Every structure is written in structure tokens, then in C-alpha cells.
Short mmCIF file of C-alpha atoms and ligand atoms in Angstrom, two decimals:
data_model
loop_
_atom_site.label_atom_id
_atom_site.label_comp_id
_atom_site.label_asym_id
_atom_site.label_seq_id
_atom_site.Cartn_x
_atom_site.Cartn_y
_atom_site.Cartn_z
CA MET A 1 65.18 8.96 139.24
CA THR A 2 67.27 5.82 138.76
CA VAL A 3 70.70 6.46 137.32
CA LEU A 4 71.43 3.87 134.66
CA THR A 5 74.68 1.94 135.18
CA ASN A 6 76.77 0.76 132.26
CA LEU A 7 77.80 -2.74 133.39
CA LEU A 8 80.96 -2.48 131.27
CA ASP A 9 82.20 0.02 133.86
CA LEU A 10 82.28 -2.58 136.65
CA ASP A 11 85.15 -4.91 137.50
CA PRO A 12 84.43 -8.40 138.92
CA ALA A 13 84.30 -7.23 142.56
CA GLN A 14 82.12 -4.24 141.71
CA LEU A 15 79.69 -6.42 139.75
CA ILE A 16 79.35 -8.72 142.77
CA ALA A 17 78.67 -5.67 144.96
CA TYR A 18 76.17 -4.33 142.41
CA CYS A 19 74.28 -7.64 142.29
CA GLY A 20 74.44 -7.76 146.11
CA GLU A 21 72.56 -4.45 146.21
CA LEU A 22 69.88 -6.09 144.12
CA GLY A 23 69.69 -8.95 146.63
CA GLU A 24 71.55 -11.41 144.40
CA LYS A 25 74.26 -13.89 145.35
CA PRO A 26 77.85 -13.57 144.00
CA PHE A 27 77.43 -16.50 141.60
CA ARG A 28 74.73 -14.52 139.78
CA ALA A 29 77.27 -11.79 139.17
CA LYS A 30 79.62 -14.37 137.68
CA GLN A 31 76.86 -15.61 135.37
CA LEU A 32 76.04 -12.08 134.34
CA GLN A 33 79.69 -11.32 133.76
CA ARG A 34 80.05 -14.37 131.50
CA TRP A 35 77.02 -13.32 129.47
CA ILE A 36 78.56 -9.91 128.95
CA HIS A 37 82.24 -10.65 128.41
CA GLN A 38 82.24 -14.23 127.10
CA PHE A 39 79.12 -14.22 124.94
CA GLY A 40 78.88 -10.52 124.06
CA ALA A 41 75.30 -10.16 125.24
CA SER A 42 74.02 -6.61 125.50
CA ASN A 43 70.40 -7.46 126.05
CA PHE A 44 69.22 -8.85 129.40
CA GLU A 45 66.38 -10.77 127.76
CA GLU A 46 68.76 -13.20 126.12
CA MET A 47 70.40 -14.14 129.46
CA THR A 48 68.15 -17.13 129.74
CA ASP A 49 69.63 -18.75 132.84
CA LEU A 50 69.04 -15.65 134.94
CA ALA A 51 65.70 -15.45 136.74
CA LYS A 52 63.13 -13.34 134.92
CA SER A 53 62.79 -11.12 137.99
CA LEU A 54 66.53 -10.33 137.91
CA ARG A 55 66.46 -9.63 134.19
CA GLU A 56 63.59 -7.21 134.74
CA LYS A 57 65.41 -5.52 137.61
CA LEU A 58 68.50 -5.10 135.44
CA SER A 59 66.55 -3.77 132.47
CA GLY A 60 65.24 -0.95 134.63
CA ARG A 61 68.57 0.22 135.99
CA ALA A 62 71.47 -1.00 133.85
CA TYR A 63 72.67 -1.27 130.28
CA ILE A 64 75.66 -2.66 128.39
CA ALA A 65 77.20 -0.43 125.72
CA ALA A 66 80.63 0.26 124.23
CA PRO A 67 81.46 3.56 122.52
CA ALA A 68 79.66 3.89 119.18
CA VAL A 69 81.51 2.77 116.07
CA VAL A 70 81.91 5.63 113.61
CA SER A 71 83.87 3.72 111.00
CA ASP A 72 85.27 0.27 110.45
CA HIS A 73 87.95 -0.47 107.86
CA THR A 74 89.83 -3.62 107.00
CA SER A 75 93.24 -3.28 105.40
CA LEU A 76 94.58 -5.45 102.59
CA ASP A 77 96.79 -7.23 105.15
CA GLY A 78 93.78 -8.04 107.35
CA THR A 79 94.41 -5.31 109.93
CA ARG A 80 91.04 -3.93 111.05
CA LYS A 81 90.61 -0.46 112.47
CA TRP A 82 87.61 0.98 114.25
CA LEU A 83 87.06 4.65 114.95
CA LEU A 84 84.92 5.08 118.06
CA ASP A 85 83.01 8.14 119.16
CA VAL A 86 83.59 9.04 122.81
CA GLY A 87 81.53 12.22 122.75
CA GLN A 88 82.15 15.95 122.40
CA GLY A 89 83.93 15.55 119.11
CA ASN A 90 86.48 13.11 120.51
CA ALA A 91 87.26 9.89 118.70
CA ILE A 92 89.57 7.05 119.64
CA GLU A 93 90.88 4.14 117.67
CA THR A 94 91.11 0.41 118.19
CA VAL A 95 93.14 -1.80 115.87
CA PHE A 96 93.05 -5.59 115.39
CA ILE A 97 96.16 -7.22 113.98
CA PRO A 98 95.69 -10.84 112.90
CA GLU A 99 98.74 -13.08 112.70
CA GLU A 100 99.11 -16.78 112.08
CA ASN A 101 98.98 -17.93 115.67
CA ARG A 102 97.44 -14.98 117.43
CA GLY A 103 95.15 -12.01 117.14
CA THR A 104 96.31 -8.83 118.84
CA LEU A 105 94.09 -5.91 119.75
CA CYS A 106 95.68 -2.50 120.20
CA ILE A 107 93.55 -0.32 122.45
CA SER A 108 93.46 3.32 123.55
CA THR A 109 93.33 4.58 127.13
CA GLN A 110 92.88 8.33 126.64
CA ALA A 111 91.43 10.66 124.03
CA GLY A 112 94.58 12.55 123.06
CA CYS A 113 97.67 12.56 125.27
CA ALA A 114 99.36 15.12 127.49
CA VAL A 115 102.90 13.76 127.12
CA ASN A 116 103.34 15.39 123.72
CA CYS A 117 106.16 13.33 122.22
CA ARG A 118 107.70 14.96 119.18
CA PHE A 119 107.16 11.98 116.88
CA CYS A 120 103.56 11.17 117.85
CA SER A 121 100.45 12.55 116.19
CA THR A 122 98.31 11.69 119.24
CA GLY A 123 100.61 13.90 121.30
CA LYS A 124 100.22 16.70 118.77
CA GLN A 125 96.47 16.89 119.29
CA GLY A 126 96.93 17.51 123.03
CA PHE A 127 95.03 15.93 125.91
CA ASN A 128 91.28 15.74 125.65
CA ARG A 129 90.21 13.41 128.44
CA ASN A 130 90.72 10.10 130.23
CA LEU A 131 88.65 7.16 129.05
CA SER A 132 86.36 5.41 131.52
CA VAL A 133 86.60 1.69 132.34
CA GLY A 134 83.65 0.99 130.05
CA GLU A 135 85.31 2.87 127.21
CA ILE A 136 88.57 0.94 127.65
CA ILE A 137 87.19 -2.58 128.14
CA GLY A 138 84.40 -1.69 125.70
CA GLN A 139 87.01 -1.66 122.91
CA LEU A 140 87.87 -5.30 123.63
CA TRP A 141 84.21 -6.22 124.07
CA MET A 142 83.17 -4.53 120.82
CA ALA A 143 86.12 -5.88 118.80
CA GLU A 144 85.90 -9.48 120.06
CA PHE A 145 82.23 -9.80 119.27
CA GLU A 146 82.38 -7.88 115.98
CA LEU A 147 85.16 -10.24 114.88
CA ARG A 148 83.04 -13.23 115.90
CA LYS A 149 80.07 -11.74 114.04
CA SER A 150 82.21 -11.53 110.91
CA LYS A 151 82.70 -15.30 111.32
CA GLY A 152 78.98 -15.87 111.60
CA ILE A 153 78.77 -16.12 115.41
CA GLU A 154 76.01 -13.90 116.72
CA PRO A 155 76.30 -12.12 120.10
CA GLY A 156 74.84 -14.15 122.95
CA HIS A 157 76.28 -17.40 121.56
CA LYS A 158 79.37 -19.42 122.33
CA GLY A 159 82.23 -18.90 119.92
CA GLU A 160 85.92 -19.29 119.40
CA ARG A 161 88.04 -16.52 120.89
CA GLN A 162 89.37 -14.13 118.25
CA ILE A 163 91.55 -11.86 120.36
CA THR A 164 94.40 -13.67 122.11
CA ASN A 165 96.61 -10.68 123.01
CA VAL A 166 95.97 -7.10 124.04
CA VAL A 167 98.45 -4.24 123.82
CA MET A 168 97.81 -0.83 125.31
CA MET A 169 99.60 0.97 122.50
CA GLY A 170 96.80 3.00 120.98
CA MET A 171 96.07 6.60 121.89
CA GLY A 172 97.06 7.91 125.28
CA GLU A 173 99.42 7.21 128.17
CA PRO A 174 97.82 4.36 130.19
CA LEU A 175 99.75 5.12 133.38
CA LEU A 176 98.35 8.66 133.43
CA ASN A 177 94.85 7.15 133.54
CA PHE A 178 95.80 4.61 136.15
CA GLU A 179 92.65 3.43 137.99
CA PRO A 180 90.39 2.86 134.94
CA THR A 181 93.29 1.21 133.11
CA VAL A 182 93.93 -1.22 135.98
CA THR A 183 90.23 -2.00 136.39
CA ALA A 184 90.04 -2.80 132.66
CA LEU A 185 93.17 -4.97 132.99
CA ARG A 186 91.54 -6.94 135.81
CA LEU A 187 88.60 -7.73 133.54
CA MET A 188 90.92 -8.85 130.77
CA LEU A 189 92.58 -11.30 133.15
CA ASP A 190 89.45 -12.55 134.95
CA ASP A 191 88.45 -16.14 134.20
CA ASN A 192 84.80 -15.19 134.06
CA ALA A 193 85.55 -12.45 131.53
CA TYR A 194 88.37 -12.73 128.92
CA GLY A 195 90.71 -14.99 130.88
CA LEU A 196 93.85 -13.68 129.18
CA SER A 197 97.15 -14.56 130.80
CA ARG A 198 99.23 -11.67 132.17
CA ARG A 199 101.89 -12.48 129.62
CA ARG A 200 99.48 -11.80 126.78
CA VAL A 201 98.49 -8.34 127.98
CA THR A 202 101.08 -5.62 127.45
CA LEU A 203 101.01 -2.10 128.79
CA SER A 204 103.18 0.41 126.95
CA THR A 205 104.36 3.53 128.75
CA SER A 206 106.48 6.54 127.95
CA GLY A 207 108.01 6.12 131.44
CA VAL A 208 105.83 7.39 134.30
CA VAL A 209 108.20 6.02 136.94
CA PRO A 210 106.04 6.09 140.13
CA MET A 211 103.16 4.49 138.27
CA ILE A 212 105.37 1.67 136.97
CA ASP A 213 105.96 0.77 140.63
CA LYS A 214 102.26 1.09 141.40
CA LEU A 215 101.40 -1.21 138.49
CA SER A 216 103.85 -3.81 139.78
CA GLN A 217 101.89 -3.90 143.04
CA GLU A 218 98.36 -3.70 141.71
CA CYS A 219 98.28 -5.59 138.44
CA PRO A 220 101.60 -6.63 136.90
CA VAL A 221 101.23 -7.40 133.20
CA ALA A 222 103.87 -7.49 130.47
CA LEU A 223 105.62 -4.13 130.26
CA ALA A 224 106.81 -2.22 127.20
CA VAL A 225 108.68 1.04 127.66
CA SER A 226 108.98 3.62 124.90
CA LEU A 227 112.67 4.41 125.09
CA HIS A 228 113.46 6.10 121.75
CA ALA A 229 116.73 7.63 122.94
CA SER A 230 120.05 6.53 124.39
CA ASN A 231 120.82 9.57 126.56
CA ASP A 232 118.89 12.15 128.57
CA ALA A 233 119.57 15.15 126.32
CA LEU A 234 118.16 13.35 123.30
CA ARG A 235 115.24 11.83 125.22
CA ASP A 236 114.38 15.21 126.78
CA SER A 237 113.99 16.58 123.26
CA LEU A 238 111.74 13.71 122.10
CA ILE A 239 109.70 12.90 125.23
CA PRO A 240 109.23 15.93 127.51
CA LEU A 241 108.33 13.61 130.42
CA ASN A 242 111.97 12.51 130.52
CA LYS A 243 112.89 15.78 132.27
CA LYS A 244 110.75 14.64 135.19
CA HIS A 245 111.80 10.97 135.15
CA PRO A 246 115.27 10.70 133.58
CA LEU A 247 116.79 7.53 132.17
CA GLN A 248 118.62 6.22 135.25
CA GLU A 249 115.40 6.44 137.27
CA LEU A 250 113.51 4.75 134.44
CA MET A 251 116.04 1.91 134.20
CA ALA A 252 115.85 1.36 137.97
CA ALA A 253 112.03 1.25 137.79
CA CYS A 254 112.18 -1.33 134.98
CA LYS A 255 114.50 -3.48 137.04
CA ARG A 256 112.21 -3.28 140.08
CA TYR A 257 109.20 -4.13 137.91
CA LEU A 258 110.80 -7.36 136.75
CA ASP A 259 110.55 -8.78 140.28
CA TYR A 260 106.77 -8.84 139.79
CA ALA A 261 106.36 -9.10 136.01
CA PRO A 262 104.88 -12.15 134.28
CA ARG A 263 107.79 -12.10 131.80
CA ASP A 264 111.44 -11.98 132.69
CA PHE A 265 112.25 -9.07 130.38
CA VAL A 266 111.04 -5.57 129.55
CA THR A 267 110.39 -4.68 125.92
CA PHE A 268 112.00 -1.43 124.88
CA GLU A 269 110.28 0.24 121.95
CA TYR A 270 112.54 2.40 119.85
CA CYS A 271 111.13 4.54 117.07
CA MET A 272 113.70 4.87 114.28
CA LEU A 273 114.13 8.52 113.31
CA ASP A 274 116.44 9.34 110.45
CA GLY A 275 119.55 11.22 111.61
CA VAL A 276 118.10 11.75 115.10
CA ASN A 277 118.51 8.56 117.14
CA ASP A 278 119.55 5.92 114.61
CA GLY A 279 123.39 6.02 114.58
CA ASP A 280 125.62 3.09 115.56
CA HIS A 281 126.90 5.28 118.41
CA HIS A 282 123.31 5.50 119.73
CA ALA A 283 123.02 1.71 119.64
CA LYS A 284 126.31 1.39 121.54
CA GLU A 285 125.15 3.94 124.12
CA LEU A 286 121.92 1.92 124.52
CA ILE A 287 123.87 -1.25 125.26
CA GLN A 288 125.52 0.53 128.20
CA LEU A 289 122.26 2.09 129.33
CA VAL A 290 120.34 -1.20 129.58
CA LYS A 291 123.18 -3.39 130.78
CA ASN A 292 121.48 -4.19 134.09
CA VAL A 293 117.96 -4.62 132.73
CA PRO A 294 116.98 -7.91 131.06
CA CYS A 295 115.26 -6.66 127.92
CA LYS A 296 114.31 -7.06 124.29
CA PHE A 297 114.27 -4.29 121.73
CA ASN A 298 111.50 -3.65 119.26
CA LEU A 299 112.57 -1.17 116.59
CA ILE A 300 109.61 0.71 115.12
CA PRO A 301 110.08 2.36 111.73
CA PHE A 302 108.75 5.90 112.26
CA ASN A 303 105.37 6.56 110.67
CA PRO A 304 105.68 10.08 109.37
CA PHE A 305 102.99 12.72 109.58
CA PRO A 306 103.31 16.18 108.04
CA GLU A 307 103.75 18.43 111.10
CA SER A 308 106.45 16.28 112.68
CA GLY A 309 109.36 17.46 110.55
CA LEU A 310 110.90 13.99 111.10
CA ARG A 311 111.74 11.20 108.68
CA ARG A 312 111.79 7.40 108.92
CA SER A 313 115.25 5.82 109.01
CA VAL A 314 116.02 3.89 105.83
CA ASN A 315 115.76 0.11 106.06
CA PRO A 316 119.51 -0.70 105.82
CA ARG A 317 120.12 1.73 108.71
CA ILE A 318 117.45 0.03 110.82
CA LYS A 319 119.02 -3.36 110.08
CA ALA A 320 122.54 -2.14 110.90
CA PHE A 321 121.26 -0.63 114.17
CA ALA A 322 119.57 -3.91 115.06
CA GLN A 323 122.80 -5.77 114.30
CA VAL A 324 124.80 -3.68 116.80
CA LEU A 325 122.28 -4.55 119.52
CA MET A 326 122.17 -8.22 118.53
CA ASP A 327 125.95 -8.46 118.51
CA ALA A 328 125.80 -7.42 122.17
CA GLY A 329 123.39 -10.31 122.84
CA ILE A 330 120.18 -8.27 122.97
CA VAL A 331 117.18 -9.87 121.25
CA THR A 332 115.99 -7.29 118.72
CA THR A 333 113.01 -7.30 116.39
CA ILE A 334 111.99 -4.82 113.73
CA ARG A 335 108.28 -4.10 113.72
CA LYS A 336 106.47 -4.73 110.48
CA THR A 337 104.28 -1.80 109.59
CA ARG A 338 100.74 -2.96 109.19
CA GLY A 339 97.58 -1.34 108.02
CA ASP A 340 99.41 1.49 106.22
CA ASP A 341 96.60 1.75 103.67
CA ILE A 342 94.07 2.55 106.40
CA ASP A 343 96.30 4.76 108.59
CA ALA A 344 96.33 2.14 111.35
CA ALA A 345 100.08 2.14 111.92
CA CYS A 346 101.62 3.28 115.21
CA GLY A 347 101.35 6.96 115.85
CA GLN A 348 98.83 7.48 113.10
CA LEU A 349 96.01 6.49 115.31
CA ALA A 350 94.82 10.04 115.51
CA GLY A 351 94.34 10.01 111.73
CA GLU A 352 90.95 11.60 111.60
CA VAL A 353 91.08 13.60 114.79
CA GLN A 354 92.31 17.17 114.66
CA ASP A 355 94.29 19.34 117.02
CA ARG A 356 92.36 19.81 120.25
CA THR A 357 92.36 23.55 119.83
CA ARG A 358 90.37 23.04 116.63
CA VAL A 359 87.30 21.83 118.48
CA GLN A 360 85.01 23.54 116.02
CA GLU A 361 86.49 21.62 113.14
CA ARG A 362 86.18 18.33 115.03
CA MET A 363 82.56 18.97 115.88
CA GLN A 364 81.95 19.62 112.20
CA LYS A 365 83.64 16.36 111.36
CA MET A 366 81.34 14.47 113.70
CA ASP A 367 78.37 16.23 112.11
CA GLU A 368 79.69 15.13 108.72
CA TYR A 369 79.92 11.55 109.96
CA LYS A 370 76.37 11.79 111.25
CA LYS A 371 75.14 13.17 107.91
CA LYS A 372 77.13 10.62 105.97
CA PHE A 373 75.98 7.66 107.97
CA GLY A 374 72.50 8.97 108.80
CA GLU A 375 70.63 6.62 111.04
CA ASN A 376 73.55 4.23 110.84
CA PHE A 377 75.74 6.61 112.86
CA GLY A 378 77.12 4.57 115.71
CA LYS A 379 76.68 1.27 113.93
CA ILE A 380 79.10 -0.74 111.86
CA VAL A 381 78.72 0.84 108.47
CA GLU A 382 81.81 0.59 106.36
CA VAL A 383 84.06 -2.34 105.68
CA SER A 384 86.55 -2.06 102.88
CA SER A 385 89.03 -4.71 101.98
N1 SAH B 1 101.66 6.33 125.48
C1 SAH B 1 102.21 5.03 125.44
C2 SAH B 1 101.41 4.06 124.60
C3 SAH B 1 100.86 4.56 123.29
S1 SAH B 1 102.03 4.93 122.03
C4 SAH B 1 103.66 5.06 125.00
O1 SAH B 1 104.12 6.10 124.54
O2 SAH B 1 104.32 4.03 125.13
C5 SAH B 1 102.48 3.31 121.44
C6 SAH B 1 103.81 3.26 120.74
O3 SAH B 1 103.78 3.91 119.46
C7 SAH B 1 104.91 3.94 121.53
O4 SAH B 1 106.08 3.18 121.59
C8 SAH B 1 105.12 5.19 120.73
O5 SAH B 1 106.38 5.72 120.98
C9 SAH B 1 104.94 4.70 119.32
N2 SAH B 1 104.72 5.78 118.35
C10 SAH B 1 104.09 6.95 118.55
N3 SAH B 1 104.09 7.69 117.43
C11 SAH B 1 104.74 6.97 116.49
C12 SAH B 1 105.06 7.19 115.11
N4 SAH B 1 104.68 8.30 114.48
N5 SAH B 1 105.73 6.23 114.46
C13 SAH B 1 106.07 5.08 115.09
N6 SAH B 1 105.78 4.81 116.37
C14 SAH B 1 105.14 5.75 117.07
FE1 SF4 B 2 101.46 10.04 124.42
FE2 SF4 B 2 102.63 7.71 123.87
FE3 SF4 B 2 102.12 9.51 121.92
FE4 SF4 B 2 104.02 10.01 123.70
S1 SF4 B 2 104.00 8.33 122.20
S2 SF4 B 2 102.44 11.46 123.01
S3 SF4 B 2 103.13 9.11 125.53
S4 SF4 B 2 100.62 8.41 123.14
#
């Protein structure tokens, strides 16, 4: 029995090897790769410049499919969020954020997350499983060509690129799913796939120190580090992983990474939690902490969820905190919350997914989706604006 291969699972070198097994030259793999990742083709028949014999061979042993879309919502501010089914009651989310000069896609790398940060609803649902390469790159593939479709460009045709930037800031800790994440990154950067520059692809991590070093060697892209605290005691209480890789180690890893990074700074993300980490004394402590690491700060207003027991800092506090950092010469931005009306803001990406111990409930939810969407389950079915 032939095992069917999802071609979205293969990076450029693997696709060349795969075509080689079928007796095809490397340039055929490049053509095939362009059909898939530049034109969004999922049907071998439409790949008209490939020999009929090759198309037939491929039809018998390969397919091209991203995770099925369960829902698709567009927010009033244009933010578009897809919920994707990755099987066994697990769903992940992908969010597109349009801005004047760019379109950013926020993608997930795991279903759930084992790091269990106190302020994160993904963490609260526990770890379900790692996503495969096809499931990670499939989010970009699906989103790019759905966005083109919304502009009247059908899959299989040339069209203007919609997604100019990718951030790995959805569900999951990318550095704890290292190999598939790096393979997906390679496809994002490849000229015969998405051709994004390293500066336009950002990986966000809670601070898995050894893997930051590994990334610098294997595929350095722009790096964002979720800092959220100015000292170890506070960070231990917010991000349990800090006990394993404390702040001084993390700062040293950031500094080492910059020797290989496509940008000359690290972005520190800092989630503003009322009365927890948002005092002027925290900002001053941060200035000392990062003094040897060229960096920018991105302050994220906390997106509350009921079980967290935490509150968002008030806006004047966030501004005052930013001012302390800026007065010390650190470039600081405050993240606009987007997509609030569709639960697409940071840390709410688990919106419709329940605690992993409540598998039964999740399965029921998927059944509900199936009933609700009937034969449309897995297709684009709902767009609200
Ligand atoms: N696991 C990685 C990437 C995914 S989380 C990481 O932690 O960096 C992406 C960003 O969203 C992180 O900076 C994370 O700290 C932040 N975040 C998580 N929950 C949040 C919440 N409820 N409100 C605001 N930001 C949140
Ligand atoms: Fe995981 Fe990141 Fe959420 Fe922490 S903030 S639980 S690392 S997804």
C-alpha cells in the first residue's frame, strides 16, 4: 500500500529528494514547490508545465492539504482569525493583522503549551501535541491563498502577496517544537516558496536558552523574547520555565544570538499586569537587566481571561512605564490590541478550546461544529465583519 505524502510537510531539500525518488530532476521540484507555495495549487492537474506522467505519479502518492478551517471571522478592524482543526478535538488559531504597509500573520506551533505561564490561556489548557511541518506552514499557505481569494485571485493563479510578515506568536512554544518549526521557517525564507526576508519573520520564545543558541546556528530569524518580569523571583512566579533558565542566562543567550541575527536588536515583550510587574521600580530594574543587550521593548496590555485572576494595567500606568524605559534610551512601543471583538488578541488564542483535561467537552464541541457546519465542516463557512 502506498503511503500518501502531504507535500506541505517537505522542505526544499526534502522535496528535491522526493522528486529524485520519482526519477525527476531537482528543477522539477522547484517548479512543483512554486505551484504549491507561490500559486496555492492543491491539485496536480492544474500544474500545467509539469509532464502529464509526473502529475499522474504525484496524484497516486501525494496530496497537498492544510488543516481544515473550522471557522473564519473578520473583525471590525480587519483582523481575520481562523480556527483550524488539527484532529482529536484539538484546534489551533491563525490570525492575520493588516496594517497600512504590511500584512502580518500570527501562527501557532503547538496545540496547547507545556510552559504554563500564569497570564496565558493557551498555557492553562496544558500541552496537547506538537504541530507537524505541514500544520505549521499550512497556516501560511491557507491564509495567503484565502486572502488572495477574497481579492478575487483563485488558487493556481499569480497574485499579489498578501502576507509580508510572519510572527510565531500564536499558540505554543516554538522552541519546544524545534525541528518542524525550523523546517517551516526554511520554507518561509525560500525563494521558490514565500521568499520572506529573515527580518520579516519573528520567532517569539518564553526563553528556552539552549534552543535559542541552536536557532542561531540553524536558522536565525528575528527574535522576540517574552520577558514579563524584571527579576528572577517575579519571573519564576509568572513563567515556570524561568527556574530552569534564569534571567542572567537568558540575557547572555540573547547577546550571543545577536551575533547571528538578521536584526541588531532583540525585542522584549512585556505583558502589563496591574500591580504585578508594572511599577516604575520594575522599569528601572529592567534597564539594569538589559544594559548589555541591544533591545527594543514591546509592552502588551494584558488580555484578561476569567481563570487568570490578573488584571490589565491601566493606560496611564503603561504610558508612565514606557516613559521610564524611553528616558533610558530604550525604544519602547505599546502594542495596540486588535481583534478584541473576535477574541483574536494575544493570549486569547485558545478562545474556543477548553482545558486539556476536559477532552470529552472538546470532542463534543467538534461534534457541534460538524453538526453546525454539516458538509461544510472543514471549509470556509463563516465570515462576519
Ligand atoms: N510561547 C511563545 C510564543 C507564543 S505567546 C512565547 O511565550 O513567547 C505570544 C506572546 O503573547 C507572548 O509574548 C506571550 O507572553 C503573550 N501573551 C500570552 N498571554 C497573553 C495575555 N493574556 N495577554 C497579553 N499577552 C499575552
Ligand atoms: Fe506557552 Fe507562550 Fe503561553 Fe507561556 S505565553 S504558556 S510559553 S504560549
